Amino acid sequence: MNVENRLANKKRRSQKVAFGIFSFTSYSVVALLFVILAFIVVKGIGAISWEFISEMPKNGMTEGGIFPAIIGTLCLVLASMIFAFPVGVLAAIYMNEYVKQGWPKKIIKQMTNNLAGVPSIVFGLFGMSLFVNKLGFGDSILAGGLTLGLLVLPVIIRTTEEALKAVDDTFRQASLALGASKWETTSKIVFPIAFPNIITGMILSIGRVSGETAPILFTVAAYFLPKLPTSIFDQAMALPYHLYVISTSGTNIEASRSMAYGTALILIIIVLISNLLANALRKYYGKKVKMN
C-alpha cells in the first residue's frame, strides 16, 4: 500500500511539474506579446492624430499623414484575398473530396507544404518576373495582390483541408444515401459545416499579407506617392514597405522616428480589426451551422 501511495504521489508531482512548465511557457508567450504591443503603443500613440490618418504625406514623409499607405494596404489585402481565398478553397475541396488516396495526392500535399516554407522574397521575385514583366501589369495593385495571394495560398489550402477532414463522414454517407450527387453533398452539406473553420485560413492569411514587405517591394510599393490609386493597375504606397523605408533609409530618419512608430501602431490596429471582423464572420456562420 505504501508503494502504491508513493507511486501515486510521484505521478501527481510529475503532473504538477509538467502542467507548471506548460503554464509558464504559455503565460510567457502572452506576456511577451503584451510587452511588444505596449512598446509600440507607448512609442506610437503620440504620433496618432486625425491628420496623421487622413492626410497625404509631405516633405519626403517627414510631415503629413499616411492615408495613401493605409488605403494601399487595404487594397492589397482585398486583392490578395479575392484571388487566394476562392482558389485555395476550391483546390482544397478537390484534393480532399475528389482525389483518391495515392502517391499523386501525397506529392501534391508535400509540394503544397514546401511552398508554404518558401521565403517571401522568392515570391516577390517570381511576381516581378511573371506579373510585372511577363504579363505586363507593371508595378501595380494587381501584380502585388496576385503575388501576395500566391504567398498565402498554401496556408488557405492546408487549413481548408483540415476543416473538411473534421466533418464527420456520416454526413457524406447520409447525403449520398438519400440520392444526392457528390457535388451536392460537398457544396450543400460538407462545405457549410466546415466553413466556420475554413475562415481560420483567411484570418491567418490576412495577418500575413498585411505585414509582408518583400513581395510588394518588387511588385507594387512606392515610398513617397502622395495620391490615392485610381485603378488596380496603379502603383500604391503600403504600410509595411513604408515602415521599412522610413525606419532604415528615409530622407530624415530621426525626424520621422515617431512617424515610424505611429505607422507600426496603425498597421497593428488594421490587422486587429481585420481579424476581429473575420472572427465575427466565423462565429456568425458557426451559429447558423449549430442552429441547423
mmCIF file of C-alpha atoms in Angstrom:
data_model
loop_
_atom_site.group_PDB
_atom_site.id
_atom_site.type_symbol
_atom_site.label_atom_id
_atom_site.label_comp_id
_atom_site.label_asym_id
_atom_site.label_seq_id
_atom_site.Cartn_x
_atom_site.Cartn_y
_atom_site.Cartn_z
ATOM 1 C CA MET A 1 0.000 0.000 0.000
ATOM 2 C CA ASN A 2 2.848 2.360 0.823
ATOM 3 C CA VAL A 3 4.453 1.556 -2.516
ATOM 4 C CA GLU A 4 1.205 2.373 -4.338
ATOM 5 C CA ASN A 5 0.887 5.657 -2.436
ATOM 6 C CA ARG A 6 4.440 6.640 -3.286
ATOM 7 C CA LEU A 7 3.848 5.860 -6.960
ATOM 8 C CA ALA A 8 0.611 7.863 -6.947
ATOM 9 C CA ASN A 9 2.322 10.818 -5.254
ATOM 10 C CA LYS A 10 5.180 10.641 -7.737
ATOM 11 C CA LYS A 11 2.738 10.723 -10.665
ATOM 12 C CA ARG A 12 0.907 13.697 -9.151
ATOM 13 C CA ARG A 13 4.182 15.591 -8.661
ATOM 14 C CA SER A 14 5.255 14.812 -12.220
ATOM 15 C CA GLN A 15 1.890 16.014 -13.492
ATOM 16 C CA LYS A 16 2.130 19.240 -11.495
ATOM 17 C CA VAL A 17 5.647 19.883 -12.805
ATOM 18 C CA ALA A 18 4.541 19.260 -16.394
ATOM 19 C CA PHE A 19 1.489 21.496 -16.060
ATOM 20 C CA GLY A 20 3.640 24.121 -14.381
ATOM 21 C CA ILE A 21 6.084 24.139 -17.300
ATOM 22 C CA PHE A 22 3.249 24.340 -19.836
ATOM 23 C CA SER A 23 1.549 27.146 -17.910
ATOM 24 C CA PHE A 24 4.792 29.102 -17.539
ATOM 25 C CA THR A 25 5.521 28.765 -21.269
ATOM 26 C CA SER A 26 2.009 29.850 -22.242
ATOM 27 C CA TYR A 27 1.960 32.854 -19.922
ATOM 28 C CA SER A 28 5.483 33.828 -21.028
ATOM 29 C CA VAL A 29 4.372 33.952 -24.675
ATOM 30 C CA VAL A 30 1.327 36.045 -23.778
ATOM 31 C CA ALA A 31 3.447 38.344 -21.615
ATOM 32 C CA LEU A 32 5.980 38.816 -24.426
ATOM 33 C CA LEU A 33 3.155 39.702 -26.800
ATOM 34 C CA PHE A 34 1.827 42.322 -24.397
ATOM 35 C CA VAL A 35 5.326 43.744 -23.897
ATOM 36 C CA ILE A 36 5.765 44.175 -27.649
ATOM 37 C CA LEU A 37 2.309 45.723 -28.030
ATOM 38 C CA ALA A 38 2.882 48.035 -25.060
ATOM 39 C CA PHE A 39 6.208 49.168 -26.540
ATOM 40 C CA ILE A 40 4.607 50.015 -29.887
ATOM 41 C CA VAL A 41 1.645 51.744 -28.244
ATOM 42 C CA VAL A 42 3.814 53.871 -25.940
ATOM 43 C CA LYS A 43 6.148 54.867 -28.759
ATOM 44 C CA GLY A 44 3.487 55.394 -31.405
ATOM 45 C CA ILE A 45 0.474 56.844 -29.609
ATOM 46 C CA GLY A 46 1.967 60.328 -29.649
ATOM 47 C CA ALA A 47 2.078 60.380 -33.449
ATOM 48 C CA ILE A 48 -1.544 59.282 -33.878
ATOM 49 C CA SER A 49 -3.958 62.036 -34.820
ATOM 50 C CA TRP A 50 -6.730 62.577 -37.311
ATOM 51 C CA GLU A 51 -4.317 64.462 -39.560
ATOM 52 C CA PHE A 52 -1.824 61.577 -39.403
ATOM 53 C CA ILE A 53 -4.500 59.113 -40.514
ATOM 54 C CA SER A 54 -6.310 61.231 -43.095
ATOM 55 C CA GLU A 55 -3.704 63.490 -44.733
ATOM 56 C CA MET A 56 -1.284 62.985 -47.602
ATOM 57 C CA PRO A 57 2.461 62.713 -46.849
ATOM 58 C CA LYS A 58 4.619 65.826 -47.161
ATOM 59 C CA ASN A 59 8.289 66.773 -47.292
ATOM 60 C CA GLY A 60 9.640 63.303 -48.009
ATOM 61 C CA MET A 61 7.457 61.644 -45.364
ATOM 62 C CA THR A 62 8.761 63.808 -42.504
ATOM 63 C CA GLU A 63 5.401 65.594 -42.274
ATOM 64 C CA GLY A 64 1.776 64.975 -43.121
ATOM 65 C CA GLY A 65 -0.029 61.667 -42.846
ATOM 66 C CA ILE A 66 -0.098 58.097 -44.125
ATOM 67 C CA PHE A 67 -3.561 57.951 -45.663
ATOM 68 C CA PRO A 68 -2.333 56.650 -49.069
ATOM 69 C CA ALA A 69 -0.384 53.873 -47.312
ATOM 70 C CA ILE A 70 -3.471 52.811 -45.354
ATOM 71 C CA ILE A 71 -5.624 52.692 -48.490
ATOM 72 C CA GLY A 72 -2.885 50.872 -50.411
ATOM 73 C CA THR A 73 -2.569 48.223 -47.706
ATOM 74 C CA LEU A 74 -6.325 47.644 -47.634
ATOM 75 C CA CYS A 75 -6.403 47.363 -51.435
ATOM 76 C CA LEU A 76 -3.598 44.788 -51.403
ATOM 77 C CA VAL A 77 -5.298 42.723 -48.687
ATOM 78 C CA LEU A 78 -8.584 42.791 -50.587
ATOM 79 C CA ALA A 79 -6.970 41.942 -53.932
ATOM 80 C CA SER A 80 -4.976 39.053 -52.491
ATOM 81 C CA MET A 81 -7.995 37.568 -50.701
ATOM 82 C CA ILE A 82 -10.218 37.871 -53.786
ATOM 83 C CA PHE A 83 -7.679 35.724 -55.630
ATOM 84 C CA ALA A 84 -6.313 33.376 -52.951
ATOM 85 C CA PHE A 85 -9.400 32.513 -50.900
ATOM 86 C CA PRO A 86 -11.647 31.039 -53.627
ATOM 87 C CA VAL A 87 -8.722 29.374 -55.429
ATOM 88 C CA GLY A 88 -7.361 27.889 -52.209
ATOM 89 C CA VAL A 89 -10.760 26.680 -51.009
ATOM 90 C CA LEU A 90 -11.632 25.068 -54.360
ATOM 91 C CA ALA A 91 -8.216 23.414 -54.555
ATOM 92 C CA ALA A 92 -8.634 22.022 -51.028
ATOM 93 C CA ILE A 93 -12.148 20.742 -51.805
ATOM 94 C CA TYR A 94 -10.863 18.966 -54.904
ATOM 95 C CA MET A 95 -7.913 17.456 -53.015
ATOM 96 C CA ASN A 96 -9.939 16.288 -50.025
ATOM 97 C CA GLU A 97 -13.220 15.252 -51.614
ATOM 98 C CA TYR A 98 -12.349 14.076 -55.113
ATOM 99 C CA VAL A 99 -8.716 12.952 -55.357
ATOM 100 C CA LYS A 100 -8.255 9.362 -54.201
ATOM 101 C CA GLN A 101 -5.517 8.316 -51.798
ATOM 102 C CA GLY A 102 -2.242 7.507 -53.529
ATOM 103 C CA TRP A 103 1.135 8.850 -54.480
ATOM 104 C CA PRO A 104 -0.167 11.732 -56.674
ATOM 105 C CA LYS A 105 -2.111 13.139 -53.702
ATOM 106 C CA LYS A 106 0.884 12.695 -51.393
ATOM 107 C CA ILE A 107 3.163 14.510 -53.830
ATOM 108 C CA ILE A 108 0.734 17.418 -54.220
ATOM 109 C CA LYS A 109 0.385 17.734 -50.448
ATOM 110 C CA GLN A 110 4.143 17.636 -49.991
ATOM 111 C CA MET A 111 4.665 20.312 -52.635
ATOM 112 C CA THR A 112 1.988 22.465 -51.011
ATOM 113 C CA ASN A 113 3.758 22.168 -47.662
ATOM 114 C CA ASN A 114 7.089 23.008 -49.291
ATOM 115 C CA LEU A 115 5.531 26.039 -50.986
ATOM 116 C CA ALA A 116 4.414 27.315 -47.585
ATOM 117 C CA GLY A 117 8.052 27.354 -46.472
ATOM 118 C CA VAL A 118 9.429 29.320 -49.425
ATOM 119 C CA PRO A 119 10.827 32.733 -48.320
ATOM 120 C CA SER A 120 8.585 35.636 -49.171
ATOM 121 C CA ILE A 121 11.302 37.406 -51.150
ATOM 122 C CA VAL A 122 11.272 34.489 -53.609
ATOM 123 C CA PHE A 123 7.561 35.119 -54.183
ATOM 124 C CA GLY A 124 8.418 38.764 -54.745
ATOM 125 C CA LEU A 125 10.977 37.925 -57.419
ATOM 126 C CA PHE A 126 8.549 35.487 -59.043
ATOM 127 C CA GLY A 127 5.771 38.085 -59.009
ATOM 128 C CA MET A 128 8.064 40.668 -60.580
ATOM 129 C CA SER A 129 9.113 38.234 -63.308
ATOM 130 C CA LEU A 130 5.622 36.941 -64.120
ATOM 131 C CA PHE A 131 3.074 39.636 -63.280
ATOM 132 C CA VAL A 132 5.139 42.826 -63.608
ATOM 133 C CA ASN A 133 7.278 41.937 -66.633
ATOM 134 C CA LYS A 134 5.904 38.896 -68.471
ATOM 135 C CA LEU A 135 2.188 39.715 -68.243
ATOM 136 C CA GLY A 136 2.800 43.457 -68.434
ATOM 137 C CA PHE A 137 0.887 44.507 -65.324
ATOM 138 C CA GLY A 138 3.762 46.736 -64.216
ATOM 139 C CA ASP A 139 4.176 47.867 -60.626
ATOM 140 C CA SER A 140 0.515 47.755 -59.686
ATOM 141 C CA ILE A 141 -2.023 46.672 -57.090
ATOM 142 C CA LEU A 142 -2.977 43.793 -59.388
ATOM 143 C CA ALA A 143 0.603 42.477 -59.540
ATOM 144 C CA GLY A 144 1.109 42.940 -55.796
ATOM 145 C CA GLY A 145 -2.240 41.373 -54.901
ATOM 146 C CA LEU A 146 -1.622 38.306 -57.062
ATOM 147 C CA THR A 147 1.864 37.871 -55.611
ATOM 148 C CA LEU A 148 0.576 38.100 -52.041
ATOM 149 C CA GLY A 149 -2.245 35.738 -52.977
ATOM 150 C CA LEU A 150 0.270 33.129 -54.127
ATOM 151 C CA LEU A 151 2.183 33.643 -50.888
ATOM 152 C CA VAL A 152 -0.770 32.708 -48.666
ATOM 153 C CA LEU A 153 -2.342 30.142 -50.993
ATOM 154 C CA PRO A 154 -0.687 27.146 -49.235
ATOM 155 C CA VAL A 155 -1.989 28.329 -45.858
ATOM 156 C CA ILE A 156 -5.558 28.558 -47.139
ATOM 157 C CA ILE A 157 -5.325 25.155 -48.837
ATOM 158 C CA ARG A 158 -3.990 23.369 -45.748
ATOM 159 C CA THR A 159 -6.404 24.973 -43.271
ATOM 160 C CA THR A 160 -9.349 24.270 -45.592
ATOM 161 C CA GLU A 161 -8.288 20.641 -45.951
ATOM 162 C CA GLU A 162 -8.135 20.241 -42.176
ATOM 163 C CA ALA A 163 -11.573 21.867 -41.822
ATOM 164 C CA LEU A 164 -13.047 19.464 -44.385
ATOM 165 C CA LYS A 165 -11.427 16.459 -42.706
ATOM 166 C CA ALA A 166 -13.051 17.473 -39.416
ATOM 167 C CA VAL A 167 -16.527 16.961 -40.919
ATOM 168 C CA ASP A 168 -17.799 13.535 -39.903
ATOM 169 C CA ASP A 169 -18.116 11.072 -42.788
ATOM 170 C CA THR A 170 -21.609 10.145 -41.635
ATOM 171 C CA PHE A 171 -22.865 13.424 -43.123
ATOM 172 C CA ARG A 172 -21.420 12.471 -46.512
ATOM 173 C CA GLN A 173 -22.753 8.921 -46.323
ATOM 174 C CA ALA A 174 -26.251 10.052 -45.313
ATOM 175 C CA SER A 175 -26.410 12.608 -48.126
ATOM 176 C CA LEU A 176 -25.235 10.133 -50.753
ATOM 177 C CA ALA A 177 -27.656 7.505 -49.439
ATOM 178 C CA LEU A 178 -30.549 9.937 -49.965
ATOM 179 C CA GLY A 179 -29.611 10.259 -53.641
ATOM 180 C CA ALA A 180 -27.569 13.459 -53.615
ATOM 181 C CA SER A 181 -24.656 13.731 -56.017
ATOM 182 C CA LYS A 182 -21.056 14.113 -54.908
ATOM 183 C CA TRP A 183 -21.082 17.829 -55.736
ATOM 184 C CA GLU A 184 -24.418 18.417 -53.975
ATOM 185 C CA THR A 185 -23.104 16.636 -50.890
ATOM 186 C CA THR A 186 -19.896 18.668 -50.920
ATOM 187 C CA SER A 187 -21.439 22.068 -51.649
ATOM 188 C CA LYS A 188 -24.624 21.833 -49.553
ATOM 189 C CA ILE A 189 -23.590 19.602 -46.643
ATOM 190 C CA VAL A 190 -19.824 19.391 -46.144
ATOM 191 C CA PHE A 191 -18.798 22.923 -47.100
ATOM 192 C CA PRO A 192 -21.355 24.801 -44.928
ATOM 193 C CA ILE A 193 -20.375 22.698 -41.889
ATOM 194 C CA ALA A 194 -16.651 23.289 -42.480
ATOM 195 C CA PHE A 195 -16.941 26.965 -43.467
ATOM 196 C CA PRO A 196 -16.553 28.467 -39.950
ATOM 197 C CA ASN A 197 -13.204 26.663 -39.627
ATOM 198 C CA ILE A 198 -12.229 27.483 -43.207
ATOM 199 C CA ILE A 199 -12.329 31.163 -42.283
ATOM 200 C CA THR A 200 -9.387 30.449 -39.945
ATOM 201 C CA GLY A 201 -7.193 30.230 -43.024
ATOM 202 C CA MET A 202 -8.423 33.615 -44.182
ATOM 203 C CA ILE A 203 -7.672 35.124 -40.757
ATOM 204 C CA LEU A 204 -4.111 33.822 -40.812
ATOM 205 C CA SER A 205 -3.673 34.970 -44.400
ATOM 206 C CA ILE A 206 -4.893 38.497 -43.727
ATOM 207 C CA GLY A 207 -2.415 38.856 -40.891
ATOM 208 C CA ARG A 208 0.466 37.705 -43.066
ATOM 209 C CA VAL A 209 -0.495 39.712 -46.140
ATOM 210 C CA SER A 210 -0.863 42.901 -44.103
ATOM 211 C CA GLY A 211 2.704 42.718 -42.796
ATOM 212 C CA GLU A 212 4.676 41.416 -45.785
ATOM 213 C CA THR A 213 7.319 43.715 -47.249
ATOM 214 C CA ALA A 214 9.485 41.685 -49.651
ATOM 215 C CA PRO A 215 6.745 40.684 -52.155
ATOM 216 C CA ILE A 216 5.377 44.203 -52.551
ATOM 217 C CA LEU A 217 8.880 45.658 -52.774
ATOM 218 C CA PHE A 218 9.195 44.232 -56.296
ATOM 219 C CA THR A 219 5.592 44.475 -57.484
ATOM 220 C CA VAL A 220 3.689 47.498 -56.217
ATOM 221 C CA ALA A 221 5.097 49.542 -53.344
ATOM 222 C CA ALA A 222 6.191 53.155 -53.576
ATOM 223 C CA TYR A 223 7.804 55.049 -50.717
ATOM 224 C CA PHE A 224 6.536 58.555 -51.416
ATOM 225 C CA LEU A 225 3.384 58.733 -53.544
ATOM 226 C CA PRO A 226 1.066 61.446 -52.189
ATOM 227 C CA LYS A 227 -2.035 60.355 -54.095
ATOM 228 C CA LEU A 228 -4.576 57.551 -53.977
ATOM 229 C CA PRO A 229 -4.678 54.743 -56.545
ATOM 230 C CA THR A 230 -7.496 55.024 -59.052
ATOM 231 C CA SER A 231 -7.330 51.520 -60.553
ATOM 232 C CA ILE A 232 -5.802 48.097 -59.954
ATOM 233 C CA PHE A 233 -3.054 48.971 -62.448
ATOM 234 C CA ASP A 234 -1.766 51.863 -60.342
ATOM 235 C CA GLN A 235 1.244 51.772 -58.065
ATOM 236 C CA ALA A 236 0.486 52.403 -54.404
ATOM 237 C CA MET A 237 2.007 53.049 -51.028
ATOM 238 C CA ALA A 238 1.752 50.294 -48.390
ATOM 239 C CA LEU A 239 2.272 50.393 -44.640
ATOM 240 C CA PRO A 240 4.854 47.547 -44.337
ATOM 241 C CA TYR A 241 7.147 48.947 -47.036
ATOM 242 C CA HIS A 242 6.627 52.489 -45.832
ATOM 243 C CA LEU A 243 7.557 51.430 -42.293
ATOM 244 C CA TYR A 244 10.662 49.628 -43.523
ATOM 245 C CA VAL A 245 11.968 52.570 -45.536
ATOM 246 C CA ILE A 246 11.105 55.248 -43.005
ATOM 247 C CA SER A 247 12.940 53.277 -40.299
ATOM 248 C CA THR A 248 16.074 52.426 -42.280
ATOM 249 C CA SER A 249 16.738 54.756 -45.183
ATOM 250 C CA GLY A 250 14.297 57.648 -45.150
ATOM 251 C CA THR A 251 15.240 61.198 -46.035
ATOM 252 C CA ASN A 252 15.463 62.110 -42.348
ATOM 253 C CA ILE A 253 15.282 59.071 -40.094
ATOM 254 C CA GLU A 254 15.423 60.916 -36.792
ATOM 255 C CA ALA A 255 12.771 63.431 -37.809
ATOM 256 C CA SER A 256 10.429 60.668 -38.900
ATOM 257 C CA ARG A 257 11.097 58.281 -35.992
ATOM 258 C CA SER A 258 7.809 58.991 -34.234
ATOM 259 C CA MET A 259 6.002 58.619 -37.542
ATOM 260 C CA ALA A 260 7.549 55.154 -37.928
ATOM 261 C CA TYR A 261 6.181 54.027 -34.558
ATOM 262 C CA GLY A 262 2.817 55.566 -35.402
ATOM 263 C CA THR A 263 2.772 53.669 -38.700
ATOM 264 C CA ALA A 264 3.550 50.414 -36.871
ATOM 265 C CA LEU A 265 0.697 51.064 -34.458
ATOM 266 C CA ILE A 266 -1.754 51.769 -37.293
ATOM 267 C CA LEU A 267 -0.662 48.559 -39.033
ATOM 268 C CA ILE A 268 -1.283 46.539 -35.860
ATOM 269 C CA ILE A 269 -4.702 48.144 -35.456
ATOM 270 C CA ILE A 270 -5.648 47.303 -39.066
ATOM 271 C CA VAL A 271 -4.603 43.669 -38.605
ATOM 272 C CA LEU A 272 -6.505 43.515 -35.308
ATOM 273 C CA ILE A 273 -9.692 44.948 -36.825
ATOM 274 C CA SER A 274 -9.444 42.591 -39.818
ATOM 275 C CA ASN A 275 -9.039 39.589 -37.521
ATOM 276 C CA LEU A 276 -11.962 40.689 -35.341
ATOM 277 C CA LEU A 277 -14.212 41.047 -38.387
ATOM 278 C CA ALA A 278 -13.158 37.632 -39.693
ATOM 279 C CA ASN A 279 -13.730 36.089 -36.254
ATOM 280 C CA ALA A 280 -17.186 37.668 -36.110
ATOM 281 C CA LEU A 281 -17.938 36.157 -39.522
ATOM 282 C CA ARG A 282 -16.748 32.749 -38.320
ATOM 283 C CA LYS A 283 -18.940 32.917 -35.203
ATOM 284 C CA TYR A 284 -21.940 34.006 -37.288
ATOM 285 C CA TYR A 285 -21.677 31.027 -39.644
ATOM 286 C CA GLY A 286 -20.811 28.762 -36.733
ATOM 287 C CA LYS A 287 -24.103 29.641 -35.061
ATOM 288 C CA LYS A 288 -26.006 29.024 -38.301
ATOM 289 C CA VAL A 289 -24.484 25.559 -38.586
ATOM 290 C CA LYS A 290 -25.364 24.742 -34.979
ATOM 291 C CA MET A 291 -28.926 26.021 -35.405
ATOM 292 C CA ASN A 292 -29.436 23.869 -38.477
#
